[in-house]
mmCIF file of C-alpha atoms in Angstrom:
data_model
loop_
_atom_site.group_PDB
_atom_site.id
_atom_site.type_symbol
_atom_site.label_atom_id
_atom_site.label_comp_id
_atom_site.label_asym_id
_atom_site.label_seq_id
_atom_site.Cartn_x
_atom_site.Cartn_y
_atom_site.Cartn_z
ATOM 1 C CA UNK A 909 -8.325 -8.091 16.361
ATOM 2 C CA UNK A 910 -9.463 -8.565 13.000
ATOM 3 C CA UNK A 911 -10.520 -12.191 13.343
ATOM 4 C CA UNK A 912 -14.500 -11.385 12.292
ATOM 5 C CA UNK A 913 -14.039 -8.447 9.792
ATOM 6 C CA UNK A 914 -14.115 -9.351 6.438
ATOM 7 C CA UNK A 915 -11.106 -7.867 4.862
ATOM 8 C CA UNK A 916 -11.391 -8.137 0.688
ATOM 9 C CA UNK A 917 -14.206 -8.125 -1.904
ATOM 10 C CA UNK A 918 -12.903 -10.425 -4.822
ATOM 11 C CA UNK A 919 -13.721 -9.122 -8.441
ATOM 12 C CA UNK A 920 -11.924 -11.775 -10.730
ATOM 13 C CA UNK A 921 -10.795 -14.185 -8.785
ATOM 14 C CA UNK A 922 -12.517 -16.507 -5.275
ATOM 15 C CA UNK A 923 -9.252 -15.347 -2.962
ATOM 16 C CA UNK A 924 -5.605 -14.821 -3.814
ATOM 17 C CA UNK A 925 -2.976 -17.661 -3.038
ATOM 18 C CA UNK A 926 -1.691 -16.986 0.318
ATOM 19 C CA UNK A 927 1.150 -17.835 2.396
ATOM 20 C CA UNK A 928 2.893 -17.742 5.654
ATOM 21 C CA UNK A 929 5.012 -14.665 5.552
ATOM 22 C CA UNK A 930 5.149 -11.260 4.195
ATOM 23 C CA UNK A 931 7.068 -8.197 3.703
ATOM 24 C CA UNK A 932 4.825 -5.165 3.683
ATOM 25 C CA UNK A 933 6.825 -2.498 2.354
ATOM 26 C CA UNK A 934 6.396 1.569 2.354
ATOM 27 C CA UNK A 935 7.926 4.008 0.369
ATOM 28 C CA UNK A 936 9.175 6.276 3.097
ATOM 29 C CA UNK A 937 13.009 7.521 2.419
ATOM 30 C CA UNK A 938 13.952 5.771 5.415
ATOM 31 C CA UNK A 939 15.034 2.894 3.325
ATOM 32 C CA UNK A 940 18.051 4.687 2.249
ATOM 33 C CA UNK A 941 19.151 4.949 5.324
ATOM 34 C CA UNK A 942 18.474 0.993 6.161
ATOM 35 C CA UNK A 943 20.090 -2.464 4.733
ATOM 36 C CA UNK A 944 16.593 -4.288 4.440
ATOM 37 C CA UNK A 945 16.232 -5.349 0.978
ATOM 38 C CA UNK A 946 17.767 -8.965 1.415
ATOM 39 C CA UNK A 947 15.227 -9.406 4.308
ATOM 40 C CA UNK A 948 12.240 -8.014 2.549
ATOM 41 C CA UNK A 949 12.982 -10.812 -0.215
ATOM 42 C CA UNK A 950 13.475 -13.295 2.625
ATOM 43 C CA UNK A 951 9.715 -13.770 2.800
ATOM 44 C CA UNK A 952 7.156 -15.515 0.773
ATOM 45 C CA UNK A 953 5.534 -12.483 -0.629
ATOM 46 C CA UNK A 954 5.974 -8.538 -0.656
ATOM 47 C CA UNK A 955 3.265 -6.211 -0.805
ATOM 48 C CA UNK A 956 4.298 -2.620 -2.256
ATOM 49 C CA UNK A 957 2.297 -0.004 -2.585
ATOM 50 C CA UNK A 958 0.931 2.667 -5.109
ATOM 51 C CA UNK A 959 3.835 3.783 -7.741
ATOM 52 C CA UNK A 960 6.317 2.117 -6.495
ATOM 53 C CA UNK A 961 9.430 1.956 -8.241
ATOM 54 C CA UNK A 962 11.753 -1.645 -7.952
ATOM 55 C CA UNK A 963 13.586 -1.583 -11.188
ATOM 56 C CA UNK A 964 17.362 -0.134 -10.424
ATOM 57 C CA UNK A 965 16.054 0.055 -6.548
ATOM 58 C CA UNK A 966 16.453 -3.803 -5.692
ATOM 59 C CA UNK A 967 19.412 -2.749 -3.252
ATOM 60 C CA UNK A 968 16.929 -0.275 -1.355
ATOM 61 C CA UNK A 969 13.759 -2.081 -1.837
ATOM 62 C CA UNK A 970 13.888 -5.819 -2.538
ATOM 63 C CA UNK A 971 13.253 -7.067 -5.578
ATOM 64 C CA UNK A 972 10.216 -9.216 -4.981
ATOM 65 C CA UNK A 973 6.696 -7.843 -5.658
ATOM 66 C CA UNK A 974 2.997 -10.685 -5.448
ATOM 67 C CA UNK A 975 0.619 -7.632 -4.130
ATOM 68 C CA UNK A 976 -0.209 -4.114 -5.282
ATOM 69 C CA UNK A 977 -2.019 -1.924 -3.005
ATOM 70 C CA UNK A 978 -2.875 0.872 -4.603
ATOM 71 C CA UNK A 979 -5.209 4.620 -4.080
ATOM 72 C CA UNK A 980 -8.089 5.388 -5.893
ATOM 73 C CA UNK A 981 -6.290 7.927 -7.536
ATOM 74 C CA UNK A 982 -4.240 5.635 -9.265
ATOM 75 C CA UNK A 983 -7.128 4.368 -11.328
ATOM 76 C CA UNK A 984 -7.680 8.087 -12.597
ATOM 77 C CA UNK A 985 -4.340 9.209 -13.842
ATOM 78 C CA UNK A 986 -6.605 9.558 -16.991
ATOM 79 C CA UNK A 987 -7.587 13.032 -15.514
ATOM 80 C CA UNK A 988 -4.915 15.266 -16.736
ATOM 81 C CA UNK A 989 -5.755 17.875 -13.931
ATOM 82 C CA UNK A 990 -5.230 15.107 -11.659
ATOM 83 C CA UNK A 991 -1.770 14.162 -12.718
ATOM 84 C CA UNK A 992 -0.400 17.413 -12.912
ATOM 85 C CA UNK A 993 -0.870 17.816 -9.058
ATOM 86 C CA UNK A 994 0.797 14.348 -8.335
ATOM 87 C CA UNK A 995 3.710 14.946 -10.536
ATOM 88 C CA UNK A 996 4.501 18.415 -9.061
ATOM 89 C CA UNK A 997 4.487 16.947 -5.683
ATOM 90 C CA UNK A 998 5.929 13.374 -6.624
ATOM 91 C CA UNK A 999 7.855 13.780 -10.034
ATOM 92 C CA UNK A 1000 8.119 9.783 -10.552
ATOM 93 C CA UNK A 1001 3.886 9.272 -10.985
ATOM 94 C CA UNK A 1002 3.254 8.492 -14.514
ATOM 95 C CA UNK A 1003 0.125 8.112 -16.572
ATOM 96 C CA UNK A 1004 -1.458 4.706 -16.199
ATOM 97 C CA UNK A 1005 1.311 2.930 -14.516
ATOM 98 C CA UNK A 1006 -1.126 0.433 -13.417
ATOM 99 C CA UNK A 1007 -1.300 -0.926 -17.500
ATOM 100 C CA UNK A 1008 2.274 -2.199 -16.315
ATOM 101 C CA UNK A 1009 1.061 -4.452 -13.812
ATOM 102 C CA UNK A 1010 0.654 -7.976 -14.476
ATOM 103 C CA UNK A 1011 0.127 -11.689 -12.813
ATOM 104 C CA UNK A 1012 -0.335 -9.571 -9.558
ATOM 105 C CA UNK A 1013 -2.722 -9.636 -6.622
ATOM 106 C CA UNK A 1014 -4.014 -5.912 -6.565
ATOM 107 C CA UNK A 1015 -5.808 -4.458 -3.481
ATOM 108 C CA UNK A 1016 -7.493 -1.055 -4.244
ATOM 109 C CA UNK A 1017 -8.926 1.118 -1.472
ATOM 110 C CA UNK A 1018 -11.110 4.204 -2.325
ATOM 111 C CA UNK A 1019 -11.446 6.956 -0.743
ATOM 112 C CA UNK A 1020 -14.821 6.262 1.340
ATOM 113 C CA UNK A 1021 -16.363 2.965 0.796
ATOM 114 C CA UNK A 1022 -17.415 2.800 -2.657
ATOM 115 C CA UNK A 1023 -15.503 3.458 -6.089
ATOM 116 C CA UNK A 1024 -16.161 6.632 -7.359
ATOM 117 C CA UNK A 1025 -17.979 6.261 -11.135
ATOM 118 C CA UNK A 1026 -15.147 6.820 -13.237
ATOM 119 C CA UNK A 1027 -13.020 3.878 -11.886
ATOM 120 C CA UNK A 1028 -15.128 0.914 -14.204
ATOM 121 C CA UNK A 1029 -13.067 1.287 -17.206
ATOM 122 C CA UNK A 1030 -9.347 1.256 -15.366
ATOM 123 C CA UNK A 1031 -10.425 -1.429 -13.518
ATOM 124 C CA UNK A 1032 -11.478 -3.612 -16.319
ATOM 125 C CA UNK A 1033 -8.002 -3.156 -17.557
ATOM 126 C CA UNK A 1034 -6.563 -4.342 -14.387
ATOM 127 C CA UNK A 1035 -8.411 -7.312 -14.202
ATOM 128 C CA UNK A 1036 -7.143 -8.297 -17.652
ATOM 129 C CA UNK A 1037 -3.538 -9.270 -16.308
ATOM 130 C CA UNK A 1038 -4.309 -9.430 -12.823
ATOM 131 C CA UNK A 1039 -6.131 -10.578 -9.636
ATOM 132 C CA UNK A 1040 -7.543 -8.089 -8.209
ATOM 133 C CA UNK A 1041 -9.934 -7.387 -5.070
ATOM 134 C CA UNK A 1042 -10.888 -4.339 -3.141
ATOM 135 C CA UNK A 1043 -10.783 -3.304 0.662
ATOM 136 C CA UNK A 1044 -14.298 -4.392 2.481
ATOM 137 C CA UNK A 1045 -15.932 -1.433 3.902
ATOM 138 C CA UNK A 1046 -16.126 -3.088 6.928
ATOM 139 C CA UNK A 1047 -12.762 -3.275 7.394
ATOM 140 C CA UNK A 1048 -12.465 0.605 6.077
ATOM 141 C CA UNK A 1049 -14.610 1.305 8.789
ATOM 142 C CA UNK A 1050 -13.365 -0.804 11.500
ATOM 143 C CA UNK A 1051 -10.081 1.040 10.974
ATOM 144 C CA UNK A 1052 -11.351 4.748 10.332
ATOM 145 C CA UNK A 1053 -13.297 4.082 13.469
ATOM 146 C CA UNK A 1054 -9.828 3.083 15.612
ATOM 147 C CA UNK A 1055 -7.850 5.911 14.362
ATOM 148 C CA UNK A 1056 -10.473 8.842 14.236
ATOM 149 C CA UNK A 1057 -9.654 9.463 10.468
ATOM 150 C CA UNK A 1058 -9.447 7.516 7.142
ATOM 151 C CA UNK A 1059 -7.187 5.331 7.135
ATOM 152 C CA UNK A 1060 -3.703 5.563 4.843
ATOM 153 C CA UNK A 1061 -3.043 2.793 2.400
ATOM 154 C CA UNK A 1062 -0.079 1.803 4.303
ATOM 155 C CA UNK A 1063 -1.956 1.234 7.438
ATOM 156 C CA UNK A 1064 -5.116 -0.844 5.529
ATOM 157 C CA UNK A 1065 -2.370 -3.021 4.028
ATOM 158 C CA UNK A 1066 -1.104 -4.192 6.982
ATOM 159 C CA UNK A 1067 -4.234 -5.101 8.256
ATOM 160 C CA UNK A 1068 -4.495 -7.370 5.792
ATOM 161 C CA UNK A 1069 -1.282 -8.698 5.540
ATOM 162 C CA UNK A 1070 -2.473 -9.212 9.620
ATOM 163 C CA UNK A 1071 -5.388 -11.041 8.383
ATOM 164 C CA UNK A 1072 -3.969 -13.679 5.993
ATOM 165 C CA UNK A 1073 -0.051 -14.484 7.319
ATOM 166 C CA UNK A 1074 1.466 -15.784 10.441
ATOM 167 C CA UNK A 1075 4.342 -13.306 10.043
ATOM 168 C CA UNK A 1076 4.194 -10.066 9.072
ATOM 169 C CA UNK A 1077 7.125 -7.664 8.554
ATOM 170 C CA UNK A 1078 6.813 -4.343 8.209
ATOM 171 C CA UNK A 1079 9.181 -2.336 6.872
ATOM 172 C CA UNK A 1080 9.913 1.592 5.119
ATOM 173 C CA UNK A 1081 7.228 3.236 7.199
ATOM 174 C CA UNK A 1082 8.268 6.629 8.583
ATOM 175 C CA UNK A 1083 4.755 7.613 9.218
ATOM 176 C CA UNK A 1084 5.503 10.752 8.598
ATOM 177 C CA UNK A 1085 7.166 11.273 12.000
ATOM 178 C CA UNK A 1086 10.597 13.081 10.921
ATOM 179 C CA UNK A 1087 9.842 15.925 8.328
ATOM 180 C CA UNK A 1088 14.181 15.559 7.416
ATOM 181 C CA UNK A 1089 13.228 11.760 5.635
ATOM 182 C CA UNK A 1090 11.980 11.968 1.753
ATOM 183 C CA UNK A 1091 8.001 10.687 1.484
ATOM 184 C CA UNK A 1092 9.264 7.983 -0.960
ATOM 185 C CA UNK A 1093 13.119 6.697 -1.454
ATOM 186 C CA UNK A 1094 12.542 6.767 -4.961
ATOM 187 C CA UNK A 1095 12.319 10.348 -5.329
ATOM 188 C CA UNK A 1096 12.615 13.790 -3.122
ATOM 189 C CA UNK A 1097 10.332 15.532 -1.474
ATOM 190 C CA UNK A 1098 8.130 15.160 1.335
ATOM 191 C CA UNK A 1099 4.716 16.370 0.959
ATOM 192 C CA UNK A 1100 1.927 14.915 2.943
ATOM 193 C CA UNK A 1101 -1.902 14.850 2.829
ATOM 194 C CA UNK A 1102 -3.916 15.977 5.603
ATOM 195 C CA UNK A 1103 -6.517 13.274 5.546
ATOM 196 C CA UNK A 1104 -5.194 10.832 7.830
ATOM 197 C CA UNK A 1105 -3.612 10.659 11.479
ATOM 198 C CA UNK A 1106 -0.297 9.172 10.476
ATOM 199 C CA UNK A 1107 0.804 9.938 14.415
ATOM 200 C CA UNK A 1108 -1.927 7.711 15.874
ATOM 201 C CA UNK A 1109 -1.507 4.646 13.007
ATOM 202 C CA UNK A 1110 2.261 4.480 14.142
ATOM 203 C CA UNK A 1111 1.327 4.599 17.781
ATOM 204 C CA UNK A 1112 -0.961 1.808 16.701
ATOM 205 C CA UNK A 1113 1.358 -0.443 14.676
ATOM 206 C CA UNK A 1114 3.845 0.287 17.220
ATOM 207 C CA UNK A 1115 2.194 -1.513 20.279
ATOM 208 C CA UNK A 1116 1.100 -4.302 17.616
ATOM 209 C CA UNK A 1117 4.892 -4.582 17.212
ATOM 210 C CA UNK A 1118 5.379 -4.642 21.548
ATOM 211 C CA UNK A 1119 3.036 -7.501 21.082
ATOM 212 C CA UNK A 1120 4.776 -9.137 18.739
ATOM 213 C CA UNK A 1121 1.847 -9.403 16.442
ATOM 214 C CA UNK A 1122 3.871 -7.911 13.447
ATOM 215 C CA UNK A 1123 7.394 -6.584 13.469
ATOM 216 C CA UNK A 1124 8.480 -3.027 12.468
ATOM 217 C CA UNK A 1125 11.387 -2.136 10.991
ATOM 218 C CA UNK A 1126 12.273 1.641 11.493
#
């Protein structure tokens, strides 16, 4: 499937250090409801995404974190007009979260293909205590192309957790598809963007689970 599409553009670093399994995890509210985190810490690495919170959640979310995959819009918390909107929608984003990252592999996707201008500066910073690479647009466009709409962050991660390990869990994606389940199990609410086609990425990650390509947890 993705066997000729280059994945990751490399900024500090010539790759990441791979291994054989993951545990891509969402931030859906479903978690609550679940007993994964022993089996998301099972696996050689985790991949989390965005602002999401561990600390005092280990018993929800596993306590393991190697990759960050994180929006854009993380990089620009510096725009206070910006960060007002997140926090009234998700209370928990704070400003510059990413200055807490560190020894981490960090994937950033932006919105099209290319970084807006204003994203140099944050991502110096980032590079100074982490490796970090960004999504391919090839691999943006392979996947806007097979769902009809850009792609979520969630569903670009596991296509390259797909890429790089022979076993790939997948688990606190709700993909929107019950409107009773919090967006994040970290905080309430459950507002949702209208920029992607979260019905046809589970459809998708569902038959890659029938295949037994990845499994999904749900």
């Amino acid at each position: 499937m993705l066997a000729n599409i280059p994945a990751l553009n490399f900024i500090n670093c010539d790759d990441f250090e791979w291994a054989d399994s993951i545990s891509v995890v969402g931030n859906s509210g479903i978690l609550k409801n679940r007993n994964d985190a022993a089996a998301i810490d099972t696996n050689d690495h985790v991949m989390r995404f965005n602002h999401a919170l561990v600390e005092n959640f280990e018993e929800i979310c596993g306590s393991k974190t190697n990759f960050r995959f994180i929006n854009e819009h993380s990089l620009n918390h510096h725009d206070d007009n910006l960060l007002k909107e997140l926090k009234t929608d998700f209370p928990s984003t704070q400003e510059n979260y990413i200055d807490e990252f560190e020894n981490l592999n960090i994937i950033i996707k932006f919105h099209g293909e290319k970084a807006s201008t204003d994203c140099g500066k944050s991502i110096e910073r980032i590079c100074k205590k982490n490796r970090v690479a960004t999504i391919d647009p090839e691999l943006f466009s392979f996947c806007s192309k097979t769902i009809g709409r850009s792609p979520s962050a969630g569903f670009l991660g596991i296509m390259v957790a797909l890429k790089y390990y022979k076993k790939v869990d997948c688990f606190g994606f709700n993909f929107n598809q019950n409107e009773n389940v919090d967006k994040h199990y970290f905080e309430s609410g459950n507002k949702t963007g209208g920029t992607h086609d979260f019905h046809q990425e589970h459809q998708i990650i569902t038959e890659l689970s029938k295949a037994n390509i990845l499994s999904l947890f749900i």
